CSV table of C-alpha atoms and ligand atoms in Angstrom, one decimal:
chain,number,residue,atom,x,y,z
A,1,UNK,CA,148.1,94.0,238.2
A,2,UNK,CA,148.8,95.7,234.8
A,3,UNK,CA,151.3,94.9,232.8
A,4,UNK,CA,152.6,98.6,233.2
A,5,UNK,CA,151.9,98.5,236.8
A,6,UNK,CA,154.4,96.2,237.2
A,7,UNK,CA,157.1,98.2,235.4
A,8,UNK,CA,156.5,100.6,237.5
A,9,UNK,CA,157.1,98.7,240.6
A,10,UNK,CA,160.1,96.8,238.5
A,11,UNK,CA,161.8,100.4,238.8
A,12,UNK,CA,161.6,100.6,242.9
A,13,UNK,CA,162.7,97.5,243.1
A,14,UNK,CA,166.1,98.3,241.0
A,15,UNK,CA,166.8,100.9,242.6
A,16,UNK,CA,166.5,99.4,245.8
A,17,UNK,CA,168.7,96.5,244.1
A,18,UNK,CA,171.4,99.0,243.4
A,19,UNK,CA,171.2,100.4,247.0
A,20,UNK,CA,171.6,97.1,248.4
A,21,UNK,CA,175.0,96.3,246.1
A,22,UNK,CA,176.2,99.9,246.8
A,23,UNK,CA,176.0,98.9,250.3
A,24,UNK,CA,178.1,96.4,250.1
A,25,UNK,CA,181.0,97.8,247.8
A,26,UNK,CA,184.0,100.2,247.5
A,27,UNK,CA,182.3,103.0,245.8
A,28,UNK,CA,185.3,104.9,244.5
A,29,UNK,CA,184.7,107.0,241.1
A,30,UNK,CA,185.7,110.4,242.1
A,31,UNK,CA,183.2,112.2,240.6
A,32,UNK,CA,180.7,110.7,242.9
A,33,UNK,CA,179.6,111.3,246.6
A,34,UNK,CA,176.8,110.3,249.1
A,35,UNK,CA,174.6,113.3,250.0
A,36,UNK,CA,173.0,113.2,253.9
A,37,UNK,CA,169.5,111.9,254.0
A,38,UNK,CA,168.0,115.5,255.2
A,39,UNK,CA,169.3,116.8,251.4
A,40,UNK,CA,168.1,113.7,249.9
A,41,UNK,CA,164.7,114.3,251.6
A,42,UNK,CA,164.5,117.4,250.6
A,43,UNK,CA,165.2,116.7,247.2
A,44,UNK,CA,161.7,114.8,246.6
A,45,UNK,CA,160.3,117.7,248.3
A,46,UNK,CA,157.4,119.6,246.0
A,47,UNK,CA,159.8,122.3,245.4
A,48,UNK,CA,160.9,119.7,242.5
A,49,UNK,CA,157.7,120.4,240.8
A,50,UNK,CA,157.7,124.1,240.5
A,51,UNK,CA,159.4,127.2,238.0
A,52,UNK,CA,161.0,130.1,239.0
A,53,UNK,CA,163.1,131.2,236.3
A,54,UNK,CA,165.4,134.7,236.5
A,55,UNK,CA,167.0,135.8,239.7
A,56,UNK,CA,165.2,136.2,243.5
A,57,UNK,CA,163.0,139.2,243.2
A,58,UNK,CA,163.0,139.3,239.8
A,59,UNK,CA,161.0,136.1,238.6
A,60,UNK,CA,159.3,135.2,235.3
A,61,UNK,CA,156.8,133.1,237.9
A,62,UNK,CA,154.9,133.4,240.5
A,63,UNK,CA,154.4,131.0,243.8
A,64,UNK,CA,158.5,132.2,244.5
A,65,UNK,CA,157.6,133.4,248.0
A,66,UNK,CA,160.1,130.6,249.8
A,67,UNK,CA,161.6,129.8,247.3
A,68,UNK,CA,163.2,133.1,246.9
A,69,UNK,CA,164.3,132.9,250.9
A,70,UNK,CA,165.8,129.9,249.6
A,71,UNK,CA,168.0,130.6,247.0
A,72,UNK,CA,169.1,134.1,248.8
A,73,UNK,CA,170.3,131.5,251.7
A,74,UNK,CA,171.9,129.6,249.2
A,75,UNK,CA,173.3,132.1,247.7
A,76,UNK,CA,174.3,133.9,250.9
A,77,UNK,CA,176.1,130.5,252.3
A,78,UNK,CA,177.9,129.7,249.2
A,79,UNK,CA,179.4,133.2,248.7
A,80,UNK,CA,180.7,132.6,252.5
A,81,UNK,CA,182.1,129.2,251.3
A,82,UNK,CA,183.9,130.3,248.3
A,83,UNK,CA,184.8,133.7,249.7
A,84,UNK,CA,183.2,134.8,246.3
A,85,UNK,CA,181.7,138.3,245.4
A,86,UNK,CA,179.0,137.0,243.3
A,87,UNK,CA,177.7,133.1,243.3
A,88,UNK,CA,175.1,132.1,240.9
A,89,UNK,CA,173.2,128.2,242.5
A,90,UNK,CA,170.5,128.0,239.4
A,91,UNK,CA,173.4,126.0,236.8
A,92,UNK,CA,171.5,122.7,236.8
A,93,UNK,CA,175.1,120.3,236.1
A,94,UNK,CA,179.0,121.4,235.9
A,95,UNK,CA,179.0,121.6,232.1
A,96,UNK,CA,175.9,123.5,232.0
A,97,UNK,CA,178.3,126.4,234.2
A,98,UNK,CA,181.0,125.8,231.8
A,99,UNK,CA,178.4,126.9,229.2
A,100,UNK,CA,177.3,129.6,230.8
A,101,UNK,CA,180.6,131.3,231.3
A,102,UNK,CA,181.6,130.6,227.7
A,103,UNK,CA,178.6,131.9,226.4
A,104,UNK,CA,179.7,135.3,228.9
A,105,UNK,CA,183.0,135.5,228.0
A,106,UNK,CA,183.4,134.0,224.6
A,107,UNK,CA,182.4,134.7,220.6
A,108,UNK,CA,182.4,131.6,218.8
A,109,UNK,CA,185.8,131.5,217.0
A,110,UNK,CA,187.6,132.6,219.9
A,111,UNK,CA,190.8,131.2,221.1
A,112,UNK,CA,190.2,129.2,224.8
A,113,UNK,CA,193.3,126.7,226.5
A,114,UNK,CA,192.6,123.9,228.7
A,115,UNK,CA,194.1,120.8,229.7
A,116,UNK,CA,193.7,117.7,227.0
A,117,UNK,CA,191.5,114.6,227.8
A,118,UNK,CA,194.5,112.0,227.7
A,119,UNK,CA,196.2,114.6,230.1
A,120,UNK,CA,193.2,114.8,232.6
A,121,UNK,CA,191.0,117.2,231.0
A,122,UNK,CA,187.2,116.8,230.9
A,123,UNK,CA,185.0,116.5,227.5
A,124,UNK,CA,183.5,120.3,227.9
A,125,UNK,CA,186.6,121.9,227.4
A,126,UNK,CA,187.2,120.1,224.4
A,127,UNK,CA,187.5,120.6,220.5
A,128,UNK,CA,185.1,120.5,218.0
A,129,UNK,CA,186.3,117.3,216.4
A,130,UNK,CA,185.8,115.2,219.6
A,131,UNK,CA,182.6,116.8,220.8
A,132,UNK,CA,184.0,118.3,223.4
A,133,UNK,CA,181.4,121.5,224.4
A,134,UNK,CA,183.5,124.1,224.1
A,135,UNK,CA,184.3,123.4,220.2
A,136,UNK,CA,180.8,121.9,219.0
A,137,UNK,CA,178.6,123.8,221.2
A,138,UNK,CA,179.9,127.2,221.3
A,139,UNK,CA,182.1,127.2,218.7
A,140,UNK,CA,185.6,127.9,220.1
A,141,UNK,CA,188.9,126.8,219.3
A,142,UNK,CA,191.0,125.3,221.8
A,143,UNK,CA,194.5,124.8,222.4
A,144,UNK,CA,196.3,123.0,225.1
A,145,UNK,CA,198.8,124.0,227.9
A,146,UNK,CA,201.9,121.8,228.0
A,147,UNK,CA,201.6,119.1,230.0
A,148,UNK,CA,204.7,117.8,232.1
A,149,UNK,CA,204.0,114.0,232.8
A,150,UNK,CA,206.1,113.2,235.3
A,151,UNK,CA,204.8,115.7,237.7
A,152,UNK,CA,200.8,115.1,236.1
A,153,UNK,CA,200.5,119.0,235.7
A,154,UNK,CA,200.9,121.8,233.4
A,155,UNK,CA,204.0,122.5,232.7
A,156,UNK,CA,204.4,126.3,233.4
A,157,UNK,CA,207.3,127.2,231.6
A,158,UNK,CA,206.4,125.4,228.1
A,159,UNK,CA,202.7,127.0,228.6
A,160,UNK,CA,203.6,130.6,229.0
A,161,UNK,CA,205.6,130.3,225.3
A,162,UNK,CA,202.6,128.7,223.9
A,163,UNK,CA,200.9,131.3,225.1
A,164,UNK,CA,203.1,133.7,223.4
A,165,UNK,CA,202.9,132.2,220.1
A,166,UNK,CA,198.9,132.2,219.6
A,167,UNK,CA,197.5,135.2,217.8
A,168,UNK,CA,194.9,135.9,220.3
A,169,UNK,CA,193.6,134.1,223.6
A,170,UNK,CA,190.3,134.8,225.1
A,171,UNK,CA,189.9,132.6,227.7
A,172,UNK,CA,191.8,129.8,230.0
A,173,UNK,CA,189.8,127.1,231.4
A,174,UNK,CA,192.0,125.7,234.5
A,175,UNK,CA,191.1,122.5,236.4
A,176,UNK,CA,190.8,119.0,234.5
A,177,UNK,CA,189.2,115.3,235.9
A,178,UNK,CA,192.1,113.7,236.7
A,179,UNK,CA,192.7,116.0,239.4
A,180,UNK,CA,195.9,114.9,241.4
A,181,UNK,CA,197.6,118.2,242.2
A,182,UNK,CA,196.8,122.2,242.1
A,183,UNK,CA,196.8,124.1,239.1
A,184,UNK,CA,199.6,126.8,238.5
A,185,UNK,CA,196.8,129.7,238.4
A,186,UNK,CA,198.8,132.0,240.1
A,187,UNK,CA,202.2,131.6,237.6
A,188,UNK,CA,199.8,131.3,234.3
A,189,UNK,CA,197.2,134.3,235.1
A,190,UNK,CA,199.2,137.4,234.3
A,191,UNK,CA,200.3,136.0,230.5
A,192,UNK,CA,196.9,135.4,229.9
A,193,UNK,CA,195.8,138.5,231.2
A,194,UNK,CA,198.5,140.5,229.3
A,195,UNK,CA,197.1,138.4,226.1
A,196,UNK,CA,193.5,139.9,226.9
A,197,UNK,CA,192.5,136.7,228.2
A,198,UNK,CA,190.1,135.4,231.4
A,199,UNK,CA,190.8,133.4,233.6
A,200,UNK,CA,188.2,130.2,234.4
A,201,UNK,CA,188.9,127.3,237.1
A,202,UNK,CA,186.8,125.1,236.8
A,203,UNK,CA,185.8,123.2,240.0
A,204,UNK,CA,184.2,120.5,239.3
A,205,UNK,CA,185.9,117.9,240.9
A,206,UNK,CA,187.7,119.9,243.9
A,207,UNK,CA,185.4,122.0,244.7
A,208,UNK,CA,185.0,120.4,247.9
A,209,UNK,CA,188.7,120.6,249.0
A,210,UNK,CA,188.8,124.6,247.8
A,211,UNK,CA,186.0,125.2,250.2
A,212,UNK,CA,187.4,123.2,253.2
A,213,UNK,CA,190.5,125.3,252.2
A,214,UNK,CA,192.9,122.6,251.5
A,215,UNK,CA,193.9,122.6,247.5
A,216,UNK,CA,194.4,126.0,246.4
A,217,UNK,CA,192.3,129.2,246.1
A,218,UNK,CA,191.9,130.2,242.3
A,219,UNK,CA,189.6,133.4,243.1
A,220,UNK,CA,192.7,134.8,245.1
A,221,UNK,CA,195.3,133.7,242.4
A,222,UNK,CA,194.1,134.8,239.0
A,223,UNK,CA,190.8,133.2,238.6
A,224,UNK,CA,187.7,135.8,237.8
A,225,UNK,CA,185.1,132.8,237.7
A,226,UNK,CA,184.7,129.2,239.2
A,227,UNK,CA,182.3,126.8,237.8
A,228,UNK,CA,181.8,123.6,239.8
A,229,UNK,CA,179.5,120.7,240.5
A,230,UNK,CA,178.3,120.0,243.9
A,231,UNK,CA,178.0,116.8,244.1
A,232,UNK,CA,182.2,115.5,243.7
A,233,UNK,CA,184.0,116.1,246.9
A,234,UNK,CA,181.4,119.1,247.4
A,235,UNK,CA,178.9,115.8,249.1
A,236,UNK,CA,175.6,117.4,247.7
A,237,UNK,CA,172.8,117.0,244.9
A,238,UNK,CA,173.7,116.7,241.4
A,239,UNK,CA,174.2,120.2,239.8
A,240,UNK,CA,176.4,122.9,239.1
A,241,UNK,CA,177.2,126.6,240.3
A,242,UNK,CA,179.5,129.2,239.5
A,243,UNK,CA,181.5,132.1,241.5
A,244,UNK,CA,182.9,134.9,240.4
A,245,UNK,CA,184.3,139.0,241.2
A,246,UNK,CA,181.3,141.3,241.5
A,247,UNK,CA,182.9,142.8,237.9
A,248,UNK,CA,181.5,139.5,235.7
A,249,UNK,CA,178.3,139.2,237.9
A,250,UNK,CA,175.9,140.7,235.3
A,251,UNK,CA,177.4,138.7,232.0
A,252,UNK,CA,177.4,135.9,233.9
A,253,UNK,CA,173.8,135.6,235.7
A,254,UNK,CA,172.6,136.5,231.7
A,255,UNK,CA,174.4,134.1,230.3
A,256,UNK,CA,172.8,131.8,232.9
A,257,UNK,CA,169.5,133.1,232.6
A,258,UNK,CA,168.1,133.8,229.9
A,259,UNK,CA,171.1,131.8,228.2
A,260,UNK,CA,171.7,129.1,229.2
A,261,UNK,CA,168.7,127.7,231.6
A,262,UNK,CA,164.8,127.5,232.0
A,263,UNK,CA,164.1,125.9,234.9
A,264,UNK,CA,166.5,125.5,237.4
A,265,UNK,CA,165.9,122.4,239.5
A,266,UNK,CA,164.5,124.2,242.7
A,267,UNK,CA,164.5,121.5,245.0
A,268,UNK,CA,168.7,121.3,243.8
A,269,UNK,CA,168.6,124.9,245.3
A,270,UNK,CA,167.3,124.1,248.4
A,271,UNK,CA,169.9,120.4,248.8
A,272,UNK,CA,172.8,123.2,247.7
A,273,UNK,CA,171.8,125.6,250.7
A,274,UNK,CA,172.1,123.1,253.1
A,275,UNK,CA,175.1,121.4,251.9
A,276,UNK,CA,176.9,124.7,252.0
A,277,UNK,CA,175.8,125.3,255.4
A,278,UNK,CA,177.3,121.3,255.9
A,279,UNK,CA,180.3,122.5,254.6
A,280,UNK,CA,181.0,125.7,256.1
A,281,UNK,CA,180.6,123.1,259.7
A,282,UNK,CA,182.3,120.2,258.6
A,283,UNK,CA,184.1,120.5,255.3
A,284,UNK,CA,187.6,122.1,256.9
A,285,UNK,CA,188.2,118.2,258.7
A,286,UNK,CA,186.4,116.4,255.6
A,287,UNK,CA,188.8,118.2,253.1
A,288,UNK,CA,191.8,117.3,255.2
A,289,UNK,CA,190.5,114.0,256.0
A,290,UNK,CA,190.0,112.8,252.0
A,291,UNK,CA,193.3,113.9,251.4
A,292,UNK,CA,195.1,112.6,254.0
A,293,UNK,CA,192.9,109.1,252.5
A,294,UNK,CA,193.8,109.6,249.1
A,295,UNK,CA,197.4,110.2,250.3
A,296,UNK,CA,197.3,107.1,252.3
A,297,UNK,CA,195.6,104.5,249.6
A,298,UNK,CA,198.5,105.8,247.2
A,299,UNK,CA,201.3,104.8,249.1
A,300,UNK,CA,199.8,101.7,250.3
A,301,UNK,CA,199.0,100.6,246.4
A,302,UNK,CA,202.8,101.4,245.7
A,303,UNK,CA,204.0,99.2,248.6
A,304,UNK,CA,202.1,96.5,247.0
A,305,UNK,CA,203.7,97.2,243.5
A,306,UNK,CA,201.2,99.2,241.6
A,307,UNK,CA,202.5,101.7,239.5
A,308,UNK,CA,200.6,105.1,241.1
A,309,UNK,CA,200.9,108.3,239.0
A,310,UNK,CA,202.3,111.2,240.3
A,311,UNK,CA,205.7,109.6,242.5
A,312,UNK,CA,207.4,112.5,241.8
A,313,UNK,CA,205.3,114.7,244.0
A,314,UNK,CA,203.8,112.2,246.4
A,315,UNK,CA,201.6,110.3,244.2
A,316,UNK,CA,198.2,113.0,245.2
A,317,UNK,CA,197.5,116.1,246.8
A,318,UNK,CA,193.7,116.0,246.0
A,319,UNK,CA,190.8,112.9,246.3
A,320,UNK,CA,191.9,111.2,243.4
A,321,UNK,CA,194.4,108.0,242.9
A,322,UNK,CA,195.8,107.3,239.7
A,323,UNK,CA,196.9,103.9,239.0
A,324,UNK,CA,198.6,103.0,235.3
A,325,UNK,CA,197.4,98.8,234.6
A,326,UNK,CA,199.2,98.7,231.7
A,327,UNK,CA,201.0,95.5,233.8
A,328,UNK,CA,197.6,93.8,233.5
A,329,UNK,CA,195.8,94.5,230.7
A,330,UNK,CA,193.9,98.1,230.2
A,331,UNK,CA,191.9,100.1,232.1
A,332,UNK,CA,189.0,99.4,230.1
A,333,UNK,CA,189.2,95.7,231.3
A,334,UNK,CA,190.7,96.6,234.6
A,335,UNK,CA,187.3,98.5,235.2
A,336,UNK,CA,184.8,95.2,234.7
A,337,UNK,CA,187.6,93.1,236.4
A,338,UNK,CA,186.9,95.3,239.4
A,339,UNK,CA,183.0,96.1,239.2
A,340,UNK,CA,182.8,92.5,239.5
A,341,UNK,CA,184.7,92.6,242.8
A,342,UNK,CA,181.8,95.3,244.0
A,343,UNK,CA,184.6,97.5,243.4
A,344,UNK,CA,183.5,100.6,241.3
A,345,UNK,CA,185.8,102.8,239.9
A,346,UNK,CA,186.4,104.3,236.4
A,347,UNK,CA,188.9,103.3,233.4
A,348,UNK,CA,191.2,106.8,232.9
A,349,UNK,CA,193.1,108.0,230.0
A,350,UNK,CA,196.6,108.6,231.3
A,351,UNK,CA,199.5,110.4,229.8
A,352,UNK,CA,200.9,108.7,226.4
A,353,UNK,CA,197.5,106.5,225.7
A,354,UNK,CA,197.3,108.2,222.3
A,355,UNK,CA,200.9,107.7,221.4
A,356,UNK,CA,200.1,104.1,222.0
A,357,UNK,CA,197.2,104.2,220.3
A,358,UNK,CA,194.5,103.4,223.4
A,359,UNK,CA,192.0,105.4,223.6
A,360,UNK,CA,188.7,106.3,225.9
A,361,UNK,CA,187.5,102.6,226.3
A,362,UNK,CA,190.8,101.1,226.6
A,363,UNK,CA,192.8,103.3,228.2
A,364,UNK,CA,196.1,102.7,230.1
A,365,UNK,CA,194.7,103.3,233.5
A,366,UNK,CA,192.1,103.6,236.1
A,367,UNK,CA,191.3,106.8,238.9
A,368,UNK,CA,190.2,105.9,242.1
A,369,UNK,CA,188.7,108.3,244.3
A,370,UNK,CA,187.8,108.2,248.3
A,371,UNK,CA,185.8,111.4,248.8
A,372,UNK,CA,182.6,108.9,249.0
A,373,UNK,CA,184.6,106.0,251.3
A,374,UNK,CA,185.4,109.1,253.7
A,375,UNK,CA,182.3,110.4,254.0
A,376,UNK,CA,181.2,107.2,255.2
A,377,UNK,CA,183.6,107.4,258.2
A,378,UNK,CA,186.5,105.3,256.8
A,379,UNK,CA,190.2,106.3,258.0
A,380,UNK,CA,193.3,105.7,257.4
A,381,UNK,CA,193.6,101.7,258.5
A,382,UNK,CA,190.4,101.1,256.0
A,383,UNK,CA,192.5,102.9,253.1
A,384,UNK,CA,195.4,100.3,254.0
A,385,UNK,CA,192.6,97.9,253.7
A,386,UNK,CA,191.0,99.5,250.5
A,387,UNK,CA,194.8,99.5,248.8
A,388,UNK,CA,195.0,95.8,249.3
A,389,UNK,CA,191.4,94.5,248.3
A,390,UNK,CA,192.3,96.8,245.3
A,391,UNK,CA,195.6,94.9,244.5
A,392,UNK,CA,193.9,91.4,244.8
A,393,UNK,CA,191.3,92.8,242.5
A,394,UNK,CA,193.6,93.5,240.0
A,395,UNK,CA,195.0,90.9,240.2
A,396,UNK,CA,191.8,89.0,239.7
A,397,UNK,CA,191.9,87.2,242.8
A,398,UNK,CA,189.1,84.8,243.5
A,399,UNK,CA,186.3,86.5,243.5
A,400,UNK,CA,184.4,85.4,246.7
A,401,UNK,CA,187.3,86.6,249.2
A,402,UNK,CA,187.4,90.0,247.8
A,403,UNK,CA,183.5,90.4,248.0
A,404,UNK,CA,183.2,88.7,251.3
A,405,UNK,CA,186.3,91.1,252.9
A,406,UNK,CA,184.3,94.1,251.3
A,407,UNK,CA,180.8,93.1,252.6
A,408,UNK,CA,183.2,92.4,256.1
A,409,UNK,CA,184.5,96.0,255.7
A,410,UNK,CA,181.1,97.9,255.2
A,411,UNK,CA,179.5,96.8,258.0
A,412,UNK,CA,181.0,99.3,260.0
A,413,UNK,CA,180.2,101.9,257.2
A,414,UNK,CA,176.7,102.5,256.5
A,415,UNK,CA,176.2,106.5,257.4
A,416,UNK,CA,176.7,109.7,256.6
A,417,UNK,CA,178.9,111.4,258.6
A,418,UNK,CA,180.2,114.7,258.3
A,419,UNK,CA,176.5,116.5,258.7
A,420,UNK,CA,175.0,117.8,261.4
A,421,UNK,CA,173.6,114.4,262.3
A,422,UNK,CA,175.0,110.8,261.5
A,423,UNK,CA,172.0,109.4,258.9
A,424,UNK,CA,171.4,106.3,256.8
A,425,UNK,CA,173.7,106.3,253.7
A,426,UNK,CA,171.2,103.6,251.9
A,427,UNK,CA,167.3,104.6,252.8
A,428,UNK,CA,165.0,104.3,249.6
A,429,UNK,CA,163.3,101.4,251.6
B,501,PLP,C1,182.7,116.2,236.1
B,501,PLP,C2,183.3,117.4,235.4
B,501,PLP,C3,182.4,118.3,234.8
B,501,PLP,C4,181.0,118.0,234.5
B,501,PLP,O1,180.2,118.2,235.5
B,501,PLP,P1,178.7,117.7,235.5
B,501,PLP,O2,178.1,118.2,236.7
B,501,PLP,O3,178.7,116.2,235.3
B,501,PLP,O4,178.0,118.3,234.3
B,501,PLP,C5,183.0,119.5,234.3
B,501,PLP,N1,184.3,119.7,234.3
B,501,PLP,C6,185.1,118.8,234.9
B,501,PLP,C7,186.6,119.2,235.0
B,501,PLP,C8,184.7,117.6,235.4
B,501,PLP,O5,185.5,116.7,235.9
């Protein structure tokens, strides 16, 4: 065998490696999911090879015959999803839809708000200075709405005289990463409206619980456009997409195409039509059910004596969990201490880390998230389970009895439910 031959195979065999460990631990950053094995399938399907580029009917290519059918379904089911005028599949991540719709709405020099990464926001709405998107890719400026700590959300009243005080705003980007509770679109939208400014909510994380109709419903309370990814609590294939009112359709599919993509990751297009049509079947009692998880693992972990974000309104009304470890050590630590426990989950910049001088790799917390542990069946006696391997984790308990209780625990979990059929979570081979 070649040398190079054997690299080759030396990749299979990782992944299947990573499969195998995946199987047997709590895989609970909230930003991931498990797509069905019929969307995985189809995702090494040929239509991964080909370019279409432009909109169905209107291609720069040619071979588009199904692949137009395709993307029209997609299009057609995720409109249905998001109750959206106008829903645009061909964004190939979340922050390539964030671009999209600055490059529609924005000049560079404009004035955008969003939330602040130590207070939950996400890199692509960021400034300039930390290489957030927003600031080094298209140029904006960014301010921040007022955060209220103790209830981990804006704080409405402080935000409106912000928005007062700024000479101009052109656009507000809503929705962050550390997701716990719903965005006040509905008190925020008229004062940037009367400022001349849009309205953005971006999706990315809750997606999933907006279209099972559970967290709120920005495109009825202010929003004009929603950019998402669809593979967070939405359980599909990496990539992004973004709904809107038929009014910022055109902008928006420019902005996309020619703008801001080439090709646009057919075989995505085809996973994203069929998760939508998942979704629109199951995605009411998966919404409900990965709350009503989250919602169970938070009080559990406080029972136990962790200190979970958010008491004030019930620790979490979305996926997420968010646990300050300051008690321990940080999050950054926190995180290893755990991945070595098979327990995956991500250090998180909670409120008052840059006060206290921690930043993004030693932050003062961790976020936990159950959308994948719920679509693999689990309930509410495995949270109660989850929220205590979690605490002995943390605790840096010995390592073999967390591992074996999780490898214990899996056993029963190995598909994908909420799908038209259950399949093999793990089937690379
Ligand atoms: C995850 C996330 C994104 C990025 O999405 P990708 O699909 O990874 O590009 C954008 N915005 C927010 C708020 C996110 O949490």
């Amino acid at each position: 065998m070649s040398s190079y031959e054997a690299e080759f195979n030396s990749v299979t065999d990782e992944v299947r490696a990573h499969e195998r460990w995946f199987s047997q631990s709590l895989p609970m950053i909230a930003s991931e999911n498990l797509a069905s094995e019929p969307v995985r399938k189809v995702l090494s399907s040929d239509l991964g090879h080909r370019y279409a580029e432009g909109w169905p009917g209107e291609r720069v290519y040619a071979g588009c015959k199904y692949i137009d059918q395709i993307e029209l379904r997609a299009i057609a089911l995720g409109k249905k999803l998001f109750r959206a005028e106008h829903l645009d599949v061909r964004p190939v991540s979340g922050v390539n839809a964030n671009l999209a719709v600055y490059s529609a709405l924005t000049s560079a020099g404009d004035m955008m708000m969003a939330t602040s990464v130590p207070n939950g926001g996400h890199i692509s709405h960021g400034k300039k200075d930390f290489g957030g998107t927003a600031g080094l890719v298209h140029s904006l400026e960014v301010s921040y709405f007022a955060f209220d700590k103790e209830a981990m959300n804006i704080d409405v009243d402080a935000t409106k005289k912000r928005i007062a005080a700024l000479p101009s705003l052109k656009l507000a980007m809503f929705g962050c990463s550390l997701f716990l509770f719903p965005h006040p679109v509905r008190e925020l939208a008229q004062a940037i409206h009367d400022k001349g400014g849009s309205v953005c909510y971006d999706a990315a994380h809750v997606a999933g619980l907006i279209a099972g109709g559970e967290f709120q419903d920005p495109l009825r309370e202010g929003a004009q456009v929603m950019t998402m990814s669809t593979h967070k609590v939405l359980f599909g294939p990496q990539g992004g997409a973004i709904a809107s009112t038929a009014e910022l359709a055109e902008p928006l599919k420019k902005a996309v195409f020619p703008g801001t993509t080439s090709s646009h990751h057919l075989n995505n297009v085809a996973a994203k039509a069929m998760v939508f049509a998942e979704f629109l079947q199951f995605g009411q009692k998966y919404a409900k059910d990965v709350i009503a998880n989250a919602q169970t693992l938070a009080g559990r972990l406080a029972e136990l004596g962790e200190k979970v974000l958010g008491e004030k309104n019930g620790y979490t009304m979305s996926h997420q969990v968010a646990l300050d470890v300051m008690k321990y050590t940080d999050g950054g630590v926190i995180e290893k201490r755990l991945e070595d426990q098979n327990i995956i989950c991500n250090r998180e910049p909670i409120p008052g880390d840059l006060q206290a001088g921690r930043h993004y790799m030693n932050p003062g917390g961790i976020r936990l998230g159950v959308s994948e542990l719920t679509r693999l069946g689990m309930g509410r006696s495995e949270m109660k389970e989850v929220a205590e391997l979690v605490h002995l984790g943390l605790g840096g308990a010995k390592k073999q009895e967390v591992v074996g209780r999780i490898k214990e625990l899996r056993k029963g979990f190995q598909k994908v439910k909420y799908s038209f059929r259950d399949t093999p979570a793990y089937s690379f081979g």
